[in-house]
Every structure is written in structure tokens, then in C-alpha cells.
Coordinates of N, CA and C and ligand atoms in Angstrom, one line a residue:
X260 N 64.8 -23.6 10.2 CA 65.8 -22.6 10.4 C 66.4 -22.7 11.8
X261 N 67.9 -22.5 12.0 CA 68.5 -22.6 13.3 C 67.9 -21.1 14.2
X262 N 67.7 -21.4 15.0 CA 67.5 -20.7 16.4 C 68.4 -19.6 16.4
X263 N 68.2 -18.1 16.7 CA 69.5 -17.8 17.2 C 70.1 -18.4 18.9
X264 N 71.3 -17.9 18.8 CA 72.1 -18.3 20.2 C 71.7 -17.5 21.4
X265 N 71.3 -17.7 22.8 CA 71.1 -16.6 23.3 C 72.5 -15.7 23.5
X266 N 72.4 -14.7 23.7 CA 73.7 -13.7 24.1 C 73.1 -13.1 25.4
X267 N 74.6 -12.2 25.9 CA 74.8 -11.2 27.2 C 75.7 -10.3 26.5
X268 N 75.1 -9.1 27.7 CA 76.0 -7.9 27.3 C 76.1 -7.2 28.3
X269 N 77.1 -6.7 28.7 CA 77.2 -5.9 29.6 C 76.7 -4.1 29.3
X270 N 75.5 -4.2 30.4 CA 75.0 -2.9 29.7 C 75.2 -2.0 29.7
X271 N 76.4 -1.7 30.9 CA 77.2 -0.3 31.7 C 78.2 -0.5 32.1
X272 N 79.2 -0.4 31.6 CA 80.5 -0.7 32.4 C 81.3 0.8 31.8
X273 N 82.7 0.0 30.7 CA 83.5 1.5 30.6 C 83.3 1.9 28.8
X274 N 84.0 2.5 28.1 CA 83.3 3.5 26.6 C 83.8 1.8 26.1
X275 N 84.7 1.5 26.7 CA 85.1 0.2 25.3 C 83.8 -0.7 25.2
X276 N 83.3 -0.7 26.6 CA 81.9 -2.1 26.1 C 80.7 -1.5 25.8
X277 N 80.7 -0.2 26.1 CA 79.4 0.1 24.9 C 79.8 0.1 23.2
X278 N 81.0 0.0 22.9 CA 81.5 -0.2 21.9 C 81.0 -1.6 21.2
X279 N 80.2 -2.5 22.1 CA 79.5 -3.9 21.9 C 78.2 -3.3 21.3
X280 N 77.3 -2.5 21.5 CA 76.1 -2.1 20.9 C 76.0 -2.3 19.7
X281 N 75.5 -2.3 18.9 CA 75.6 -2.4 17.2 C 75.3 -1.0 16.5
X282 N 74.5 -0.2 17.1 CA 74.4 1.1 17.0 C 74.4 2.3 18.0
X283 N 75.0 3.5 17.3 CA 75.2 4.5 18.4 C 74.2 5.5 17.3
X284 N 73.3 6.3 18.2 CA 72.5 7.2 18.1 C 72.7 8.2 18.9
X285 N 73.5 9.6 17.9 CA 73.6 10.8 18.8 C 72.6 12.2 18.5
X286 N 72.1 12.0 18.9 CA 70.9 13.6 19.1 C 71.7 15.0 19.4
X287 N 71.4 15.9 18.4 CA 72.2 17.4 19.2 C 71.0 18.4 19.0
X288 N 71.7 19.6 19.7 CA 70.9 20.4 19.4 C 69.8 21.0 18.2
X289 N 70.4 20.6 17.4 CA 69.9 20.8 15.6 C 69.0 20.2 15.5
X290 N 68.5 18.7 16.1 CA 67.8 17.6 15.9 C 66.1 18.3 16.3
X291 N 66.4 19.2 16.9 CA 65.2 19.5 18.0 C 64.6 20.9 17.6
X292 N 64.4 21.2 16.8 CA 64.1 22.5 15.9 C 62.6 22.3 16.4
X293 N 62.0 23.7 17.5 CA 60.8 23.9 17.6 C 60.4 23.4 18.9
X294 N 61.2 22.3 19.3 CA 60.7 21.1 20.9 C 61.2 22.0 21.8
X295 N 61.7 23.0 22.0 CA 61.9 23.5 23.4 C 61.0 25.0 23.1
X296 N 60.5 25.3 24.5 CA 59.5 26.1 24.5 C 60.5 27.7 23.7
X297 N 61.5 27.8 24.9 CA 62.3 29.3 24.9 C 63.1 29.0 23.3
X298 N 62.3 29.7 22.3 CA 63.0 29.7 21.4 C 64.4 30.1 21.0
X299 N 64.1 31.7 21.4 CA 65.2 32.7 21.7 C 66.5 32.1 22.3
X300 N 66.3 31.4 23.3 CA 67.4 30.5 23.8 C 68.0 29.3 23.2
X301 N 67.1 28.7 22.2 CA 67.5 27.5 21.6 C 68.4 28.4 20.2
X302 N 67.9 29.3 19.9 CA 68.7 29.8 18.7 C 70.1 30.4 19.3
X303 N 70.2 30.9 20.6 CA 71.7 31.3 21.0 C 72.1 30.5 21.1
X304 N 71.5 29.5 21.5 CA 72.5 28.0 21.9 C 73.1 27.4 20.8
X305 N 72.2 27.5 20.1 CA 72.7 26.9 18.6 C 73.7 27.8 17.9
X306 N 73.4 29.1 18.0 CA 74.2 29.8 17.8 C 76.0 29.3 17.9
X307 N 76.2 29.1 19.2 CA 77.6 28.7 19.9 C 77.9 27.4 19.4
X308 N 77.2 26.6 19.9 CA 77.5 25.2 19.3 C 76.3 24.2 19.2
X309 N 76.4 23.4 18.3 CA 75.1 22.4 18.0 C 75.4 21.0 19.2
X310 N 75.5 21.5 20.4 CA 75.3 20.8 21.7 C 74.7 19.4 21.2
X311 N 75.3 18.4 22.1 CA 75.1 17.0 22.3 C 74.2 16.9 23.3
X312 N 72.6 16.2 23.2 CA 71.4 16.5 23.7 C 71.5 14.8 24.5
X313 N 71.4 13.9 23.7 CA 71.3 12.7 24.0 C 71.9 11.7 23.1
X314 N 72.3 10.4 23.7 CA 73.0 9.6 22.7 C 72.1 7.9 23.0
X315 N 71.6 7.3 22.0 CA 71.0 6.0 22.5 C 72.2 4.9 21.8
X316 N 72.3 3.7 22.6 CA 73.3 2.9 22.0 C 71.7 1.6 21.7
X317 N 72.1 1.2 21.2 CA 70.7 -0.2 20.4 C 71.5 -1.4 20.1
X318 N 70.9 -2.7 20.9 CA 71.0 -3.8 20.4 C 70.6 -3.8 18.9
X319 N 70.9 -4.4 17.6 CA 70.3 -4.1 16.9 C 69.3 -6.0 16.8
X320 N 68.0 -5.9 16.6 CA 67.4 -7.6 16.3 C 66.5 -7.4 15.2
X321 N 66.0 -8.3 14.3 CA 65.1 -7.7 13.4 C 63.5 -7.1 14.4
X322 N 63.3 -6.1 13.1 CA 61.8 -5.7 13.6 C 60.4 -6.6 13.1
X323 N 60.4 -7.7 14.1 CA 59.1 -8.4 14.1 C 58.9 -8.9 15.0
X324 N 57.5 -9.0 15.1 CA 56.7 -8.5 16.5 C 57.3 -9.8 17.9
X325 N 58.2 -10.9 17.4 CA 58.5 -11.8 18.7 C 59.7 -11.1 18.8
X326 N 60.4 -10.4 18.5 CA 61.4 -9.8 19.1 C 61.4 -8.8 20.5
X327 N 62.6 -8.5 20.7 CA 62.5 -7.6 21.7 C 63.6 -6.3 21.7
X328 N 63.6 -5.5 21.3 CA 64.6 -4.3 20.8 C 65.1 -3.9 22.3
X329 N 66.5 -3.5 22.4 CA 66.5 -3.3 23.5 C 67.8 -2.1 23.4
X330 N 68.3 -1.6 24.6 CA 69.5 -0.4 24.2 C 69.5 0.8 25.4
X331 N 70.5 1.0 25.6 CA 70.7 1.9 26.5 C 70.4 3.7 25.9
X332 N 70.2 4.2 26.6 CA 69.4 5.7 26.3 C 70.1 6.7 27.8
X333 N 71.3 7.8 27.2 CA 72.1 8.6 27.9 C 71.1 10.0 27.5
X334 N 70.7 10.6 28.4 CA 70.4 12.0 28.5 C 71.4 13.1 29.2
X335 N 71.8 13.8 27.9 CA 73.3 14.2 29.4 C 72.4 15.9 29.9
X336 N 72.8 16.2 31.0 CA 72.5 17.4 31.8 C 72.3 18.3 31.6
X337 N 72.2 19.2 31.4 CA 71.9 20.5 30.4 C 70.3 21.4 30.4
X338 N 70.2 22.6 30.0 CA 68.9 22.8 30.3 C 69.1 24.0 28.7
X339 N 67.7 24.2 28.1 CA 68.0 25.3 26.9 C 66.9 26.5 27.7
X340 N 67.5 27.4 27.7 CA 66.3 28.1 28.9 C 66.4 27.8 30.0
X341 N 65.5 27.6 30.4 CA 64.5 26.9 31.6 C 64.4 25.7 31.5
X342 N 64.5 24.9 30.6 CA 64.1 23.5 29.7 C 64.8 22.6 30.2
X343 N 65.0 21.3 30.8 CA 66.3 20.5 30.8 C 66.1 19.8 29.2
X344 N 67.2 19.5 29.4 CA 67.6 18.4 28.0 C 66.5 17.3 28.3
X345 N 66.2 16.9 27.0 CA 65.4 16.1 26.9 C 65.3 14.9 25.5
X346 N 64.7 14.1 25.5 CA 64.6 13.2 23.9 C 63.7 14.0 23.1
X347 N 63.6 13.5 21.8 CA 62.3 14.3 20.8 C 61.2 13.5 21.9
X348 N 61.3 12.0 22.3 CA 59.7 11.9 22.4 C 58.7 11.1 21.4
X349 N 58.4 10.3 21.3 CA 57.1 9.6 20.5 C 56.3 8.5 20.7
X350 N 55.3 8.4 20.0 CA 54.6 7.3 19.8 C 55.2 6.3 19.2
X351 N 54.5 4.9 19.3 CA 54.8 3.7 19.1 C 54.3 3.8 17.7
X352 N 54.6 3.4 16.7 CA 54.1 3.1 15.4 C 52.6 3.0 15.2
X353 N 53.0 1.3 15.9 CA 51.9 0.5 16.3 C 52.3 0.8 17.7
X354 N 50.6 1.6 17.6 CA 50.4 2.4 19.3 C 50.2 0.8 20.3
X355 N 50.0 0.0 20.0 CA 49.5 -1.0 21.2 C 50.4 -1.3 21.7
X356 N 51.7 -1.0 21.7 CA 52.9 -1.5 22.0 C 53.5 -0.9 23.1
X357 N 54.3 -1.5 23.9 CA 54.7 -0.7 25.4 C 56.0 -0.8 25.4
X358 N 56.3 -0.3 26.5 CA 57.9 -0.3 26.8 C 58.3 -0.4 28.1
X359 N 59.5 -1.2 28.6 CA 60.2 -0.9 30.2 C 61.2 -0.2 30.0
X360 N 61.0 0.5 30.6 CA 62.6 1.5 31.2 C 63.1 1.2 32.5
X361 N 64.4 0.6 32.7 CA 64.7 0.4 33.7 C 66.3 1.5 34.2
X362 N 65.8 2.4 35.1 CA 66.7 3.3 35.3 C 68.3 3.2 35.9
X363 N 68.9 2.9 35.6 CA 70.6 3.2 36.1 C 71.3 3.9 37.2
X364 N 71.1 5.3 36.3 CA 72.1 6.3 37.5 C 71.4 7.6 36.4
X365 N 71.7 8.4 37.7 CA 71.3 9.9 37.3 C 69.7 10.2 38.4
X366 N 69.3 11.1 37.4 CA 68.0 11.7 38.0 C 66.8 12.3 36.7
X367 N 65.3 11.9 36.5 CA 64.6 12.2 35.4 C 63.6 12.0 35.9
X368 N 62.8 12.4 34.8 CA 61.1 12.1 34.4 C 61.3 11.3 33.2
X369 N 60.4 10.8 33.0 CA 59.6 10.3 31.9 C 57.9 11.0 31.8
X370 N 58.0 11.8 30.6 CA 56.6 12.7 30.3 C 55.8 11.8 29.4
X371 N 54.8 11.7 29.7 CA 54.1 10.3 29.0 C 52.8 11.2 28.2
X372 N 52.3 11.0 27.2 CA 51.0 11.2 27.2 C 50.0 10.3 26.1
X373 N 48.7 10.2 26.2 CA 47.9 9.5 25.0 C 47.6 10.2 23.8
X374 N 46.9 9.7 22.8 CA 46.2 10.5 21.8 C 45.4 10.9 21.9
X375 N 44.6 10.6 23.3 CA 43.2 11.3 23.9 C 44.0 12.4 24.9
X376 N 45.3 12.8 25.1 CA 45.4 14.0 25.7 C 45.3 13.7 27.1
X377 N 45.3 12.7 27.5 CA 45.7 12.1 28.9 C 47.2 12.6 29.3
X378 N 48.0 12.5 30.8 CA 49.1 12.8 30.5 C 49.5 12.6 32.3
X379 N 50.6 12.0 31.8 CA 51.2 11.7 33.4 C 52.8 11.7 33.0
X380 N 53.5 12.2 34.6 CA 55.0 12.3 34.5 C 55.3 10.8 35.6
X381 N 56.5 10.2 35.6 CA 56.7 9.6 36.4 C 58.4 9.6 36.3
X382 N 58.7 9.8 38.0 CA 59.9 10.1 38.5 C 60.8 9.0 38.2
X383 N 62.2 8.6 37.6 CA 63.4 8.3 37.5 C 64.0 8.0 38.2
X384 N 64.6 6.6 39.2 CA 66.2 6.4 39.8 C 66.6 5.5 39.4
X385 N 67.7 5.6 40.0 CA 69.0 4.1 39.9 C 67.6 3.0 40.3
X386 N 67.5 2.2 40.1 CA 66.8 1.1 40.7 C 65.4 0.7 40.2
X387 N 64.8 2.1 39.5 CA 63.6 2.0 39.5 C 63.2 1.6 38.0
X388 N 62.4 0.7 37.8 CA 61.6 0.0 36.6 C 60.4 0.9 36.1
X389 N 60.2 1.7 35.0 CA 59.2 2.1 34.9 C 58.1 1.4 33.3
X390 N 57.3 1.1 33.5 CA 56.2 0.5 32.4 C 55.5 1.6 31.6
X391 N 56.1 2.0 30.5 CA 54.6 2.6 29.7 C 54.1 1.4 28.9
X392 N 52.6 1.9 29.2 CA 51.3 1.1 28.5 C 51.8 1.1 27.1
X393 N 51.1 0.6 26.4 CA 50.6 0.6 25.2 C 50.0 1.7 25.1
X394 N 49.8 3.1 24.1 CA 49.6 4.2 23.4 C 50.1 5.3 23.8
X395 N 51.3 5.3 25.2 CA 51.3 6.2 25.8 C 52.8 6.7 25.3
X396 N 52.9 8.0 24.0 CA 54.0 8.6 24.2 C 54.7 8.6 25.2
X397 N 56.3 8.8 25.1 CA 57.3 9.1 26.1 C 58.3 10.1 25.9
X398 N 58.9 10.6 26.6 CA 60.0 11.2 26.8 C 60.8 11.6 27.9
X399 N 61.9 11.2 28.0 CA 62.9 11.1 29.3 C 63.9 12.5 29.3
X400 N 63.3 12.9 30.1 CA 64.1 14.2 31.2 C 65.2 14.1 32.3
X401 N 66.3 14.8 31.6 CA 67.1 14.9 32.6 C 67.0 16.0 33.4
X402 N 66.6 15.7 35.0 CA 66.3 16.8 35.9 C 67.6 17.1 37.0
X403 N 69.2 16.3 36.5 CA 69.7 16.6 37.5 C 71.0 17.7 36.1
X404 N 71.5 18.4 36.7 CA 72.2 19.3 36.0 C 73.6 18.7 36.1
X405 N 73.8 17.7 36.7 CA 75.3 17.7 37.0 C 75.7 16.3 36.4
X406 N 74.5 15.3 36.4 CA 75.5 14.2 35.9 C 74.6 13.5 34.9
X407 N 74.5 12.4 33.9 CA 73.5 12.0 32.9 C 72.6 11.0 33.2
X408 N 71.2 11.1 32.5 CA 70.1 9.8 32.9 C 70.7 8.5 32.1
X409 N 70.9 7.6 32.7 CA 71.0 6.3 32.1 C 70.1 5.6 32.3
X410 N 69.0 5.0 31.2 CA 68.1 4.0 31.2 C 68.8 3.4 30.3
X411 N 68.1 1.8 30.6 CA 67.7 0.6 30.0 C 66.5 0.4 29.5
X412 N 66.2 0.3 27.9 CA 65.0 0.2 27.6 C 64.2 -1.6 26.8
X413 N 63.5 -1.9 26.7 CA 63.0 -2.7 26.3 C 61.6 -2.8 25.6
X414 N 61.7 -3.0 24.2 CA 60.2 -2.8 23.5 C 60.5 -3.9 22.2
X415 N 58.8 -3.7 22.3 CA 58.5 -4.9 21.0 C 59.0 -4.8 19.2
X416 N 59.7 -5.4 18.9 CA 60.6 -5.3 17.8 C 59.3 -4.7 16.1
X417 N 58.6 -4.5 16.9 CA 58.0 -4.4 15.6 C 57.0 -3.0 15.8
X418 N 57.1 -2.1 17.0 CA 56.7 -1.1 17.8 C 56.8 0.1 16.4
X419 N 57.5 0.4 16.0 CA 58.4 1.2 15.2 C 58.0 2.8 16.1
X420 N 58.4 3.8 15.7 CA 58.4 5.2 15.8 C 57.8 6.4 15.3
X421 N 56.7 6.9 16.0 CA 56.2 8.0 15.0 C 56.3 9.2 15.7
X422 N 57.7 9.9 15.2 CA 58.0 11.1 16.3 C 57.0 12.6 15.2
X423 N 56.4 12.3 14.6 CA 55.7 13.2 13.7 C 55.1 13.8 14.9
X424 N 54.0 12.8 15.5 CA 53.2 13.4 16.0 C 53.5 14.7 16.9
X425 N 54.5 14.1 17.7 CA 54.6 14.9 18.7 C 55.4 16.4 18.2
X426 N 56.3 16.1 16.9 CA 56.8 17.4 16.6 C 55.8 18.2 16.4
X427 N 54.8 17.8 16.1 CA 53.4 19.0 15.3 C 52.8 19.3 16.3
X428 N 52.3 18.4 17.2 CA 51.4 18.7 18.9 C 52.2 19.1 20.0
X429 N 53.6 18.7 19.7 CA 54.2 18.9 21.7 C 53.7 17.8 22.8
X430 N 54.7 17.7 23.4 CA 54.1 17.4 24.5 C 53.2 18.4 25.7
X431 N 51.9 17.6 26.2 CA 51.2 18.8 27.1 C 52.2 19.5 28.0
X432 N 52.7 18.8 28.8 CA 53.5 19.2 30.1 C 54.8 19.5 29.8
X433 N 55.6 20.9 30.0 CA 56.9 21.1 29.8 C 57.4 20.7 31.2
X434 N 59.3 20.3 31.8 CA 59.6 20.1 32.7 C 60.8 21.4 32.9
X435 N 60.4 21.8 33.7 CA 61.3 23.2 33.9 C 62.1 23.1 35.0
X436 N 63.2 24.2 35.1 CA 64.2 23.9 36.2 C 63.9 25.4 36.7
X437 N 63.5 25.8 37.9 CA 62.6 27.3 38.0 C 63.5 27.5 39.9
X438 N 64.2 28.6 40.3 CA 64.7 28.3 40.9 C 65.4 27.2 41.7
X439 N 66.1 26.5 41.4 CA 66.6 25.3 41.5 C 65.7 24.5 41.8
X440 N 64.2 24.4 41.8 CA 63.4 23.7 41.6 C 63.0 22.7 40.5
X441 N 62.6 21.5 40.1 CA 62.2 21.2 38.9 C 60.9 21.2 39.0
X442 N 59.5 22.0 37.8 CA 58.8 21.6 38.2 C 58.0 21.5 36.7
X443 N 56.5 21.3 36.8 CA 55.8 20.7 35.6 C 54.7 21.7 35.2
X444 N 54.7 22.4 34.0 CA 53.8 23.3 33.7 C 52.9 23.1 32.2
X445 N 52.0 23.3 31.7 CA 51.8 23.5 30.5 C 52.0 24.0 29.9
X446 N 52.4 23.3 28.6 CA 53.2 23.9 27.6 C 51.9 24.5 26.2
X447 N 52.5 25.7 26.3 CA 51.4 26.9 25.9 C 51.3 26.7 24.2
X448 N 52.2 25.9 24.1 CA 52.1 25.6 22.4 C 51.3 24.4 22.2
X449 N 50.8 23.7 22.9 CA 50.6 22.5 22.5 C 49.2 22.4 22.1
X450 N 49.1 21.5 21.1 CA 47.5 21.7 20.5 C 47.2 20.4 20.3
X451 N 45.9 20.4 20.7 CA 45.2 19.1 20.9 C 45.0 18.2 19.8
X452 N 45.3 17.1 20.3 CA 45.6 16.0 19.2 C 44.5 16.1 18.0
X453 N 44.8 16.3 16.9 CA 44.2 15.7 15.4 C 44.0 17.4 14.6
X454 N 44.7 18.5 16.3 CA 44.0 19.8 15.9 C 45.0 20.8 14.8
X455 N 46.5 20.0 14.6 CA 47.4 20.7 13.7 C 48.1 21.6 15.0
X456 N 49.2 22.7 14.7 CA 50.3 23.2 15.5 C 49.3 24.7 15.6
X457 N 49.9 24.8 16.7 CA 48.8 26.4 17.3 C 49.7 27.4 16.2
X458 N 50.4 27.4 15.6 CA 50.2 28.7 15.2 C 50.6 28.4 13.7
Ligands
LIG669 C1 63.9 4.5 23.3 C2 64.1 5.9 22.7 C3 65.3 6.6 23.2 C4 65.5 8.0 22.5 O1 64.8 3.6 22.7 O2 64.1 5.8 21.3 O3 65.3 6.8 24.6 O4 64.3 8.8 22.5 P1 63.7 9.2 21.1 O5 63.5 8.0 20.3 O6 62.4 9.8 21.5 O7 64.6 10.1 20.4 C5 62.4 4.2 23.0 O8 61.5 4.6 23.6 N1 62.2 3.4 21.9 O9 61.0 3.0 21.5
LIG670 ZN1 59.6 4.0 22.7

């Protein structure tokens, strides 16, 4: 069988060349039934309008394991509550599998956690490369209000996605915007892996 060709793509420039991605993935508010702590606030918000949360653009390559999936991931600014905008968040399929995020422009977290209930945040910039391991959920926070998180992602084509888990458990750590502060608190809903949804 012939090889494929290698290619380039320009990963940020203007709307026409993201128009190169093969897929556009847009997340709104609707998508996210239950993931934000302030419910009360998610339901007025929705109320008004089913807000644009996040949009991923994806190389598309097959899913097997020599490949490499790759695609840019926009978090735009916003907060529901207290809450900033955020992704759903998940595990890798096949948990052994890891990911690089390499950050663009804007300002975030990445909320990471394991199936053993481990759990670390790690801060976002222009510049900065970040590595989740193999088993460690993610999810990217936009912590600046004014303009959007742009990463570059990179994972193993055969990783797949199991955002189940996290809809039913939560992530441990919520990221809150608390007097113009952003900071990290426990999220009072979240129940310990294998334990089913607290209420
Ligand atoms: C990324 C994410 C992307 C959107 O491509 O899929 O940032 O987040 P959610 O998938 O949680 O909605 C990735 O981590 N892929 O594995
Ligand atoms: Zn991932």
C-alpha cells in the first residue's frame, strides 16, 4: 500500500484557513446539562440563549494506534455563575494514552484528574507545552474573560473518548472566578470514582 504524503497546515492564521481542518466541532451551552456547579445560573443562561461554550477544529486521520489525531481547541471567555467556560472533559478510551497541549494565546487551566481520584491543575500560556500522562482526565479552562484559549492538541489515534465518566462523577476541582480572582475549590458534587452521582 502507498504511504500517505506528509502534509502542513497552518494552524492559526485567519477564519479562511481554519476552513482547512476537516472538521468543526461546536459545543454550546445545551451540551453541558449538569457540568456547571451554579445550576440556577446555567438554566437562566440557557434560558436567553444556548451560548457558544467551545469550538474544536480536527485534523481528521484514521483511528489506529500509529496515528496521531491532532486539532486546534478554542475556549471562548465567559463564566456561567462563578464558573468559567470550560470543555465537558474526559478520559481516554484506552486510558494508557496521553496527550500534548501546546498553548497559543489567551489564558487557562487544564484540570486533570485519575480514576484513583488524584488530581492536579496546570496553568496555560502562549508558549507553554503541557503533557498529560496516560489515565489522566482533562479539561481546559478559560480563565481570562476577555479574549479565547487557543491550544494545539496532539493524541494517539486510537485514544478514543469516554466523556461518560466524568458526566456521572465531575471533576474534583471546580475553577472559579471569585472577586476578580481565579481560584480552585472542591466541587461539592463530585463522587468518588466507581461510587455513582451524589445525589
Ligand atoms: C481534545 C478535546 C477538545 C475538546 O481534542 O477533545 O479540547 O474537549 P472535550 O473533548 O472534552 O469536549 C482532546 O483532549 N482530545 O482527546
Ligand atoms: Zn483528550
Amino acid at each position: 500500500m502507498k504511504p500517505d504524503e506528509p502534509f502542513t497546515l497552518e494552524v492559526l492564521q485567519s477564519e479562511a484557513t481554519l476552513s482547512r481542518y476537516d472538521n468543526h466541532i461546536v459545543r454550546t451551552l445545551s451540551s453541558m446539562k449538569g457540568q456547571y456547579a451554579d445550576q440556577a445560573a446555567y438554566d437562566a443562561m440557557l434560558a436567553e440563549q444556548d451560548t457558544v461554550l467551545y469550538e474544536v477544529y480536527e485534523v481528521r486521520r484514521p483511528e489506529v494506534p500509529g496515528e496521531l489525531l491532532h486539532g486546534l481547541s478554542v475556549v471562548h471567555p465567559g463564566k456561567v455563575g462563578d464558573e468559567y467556560f470550560m470543555t465537558k472533559g474526559h478520559f481516554h478510551t484506552v486510558l494508557e494514552t496521553a496527550e500534548v497541549y501546546y498553548c497559543l494565546r489567551g489564558r487557562g487551566v487544564m484540570v486533570m484528574e485519575t480514576p484513583e481520584g488524584d488530581w492536579a491543575i496546570e496553568e496555560l500560556h502562549p508558549g507553554r507545552v503541557l503533557y498529560v500522562p496516560p489515565r489522566w482526565a482533562h479539561r481546559s479552562v478559560n480563565t481570562s474573560l476577555d479574549e479565547p484559549l487557543l491550544t494545539f492538541f496532539v493524541y494517539p489515534g486510537n485514544s478514543g473518548h469516554d466523556y461518560g465518566t466524568i458526566e456521572q462523577q465531575g471533576f474534583r476541582k471546580l475553577v472559579l472566578c471569585r472577586e476578580d480572582q481565579t481560584v480552585y475549590i472542591d466541587n461539592p458534587n463530585w463522587s468518588p470514582p466507581g461510587k455513582g452521582h451524589a445525589d
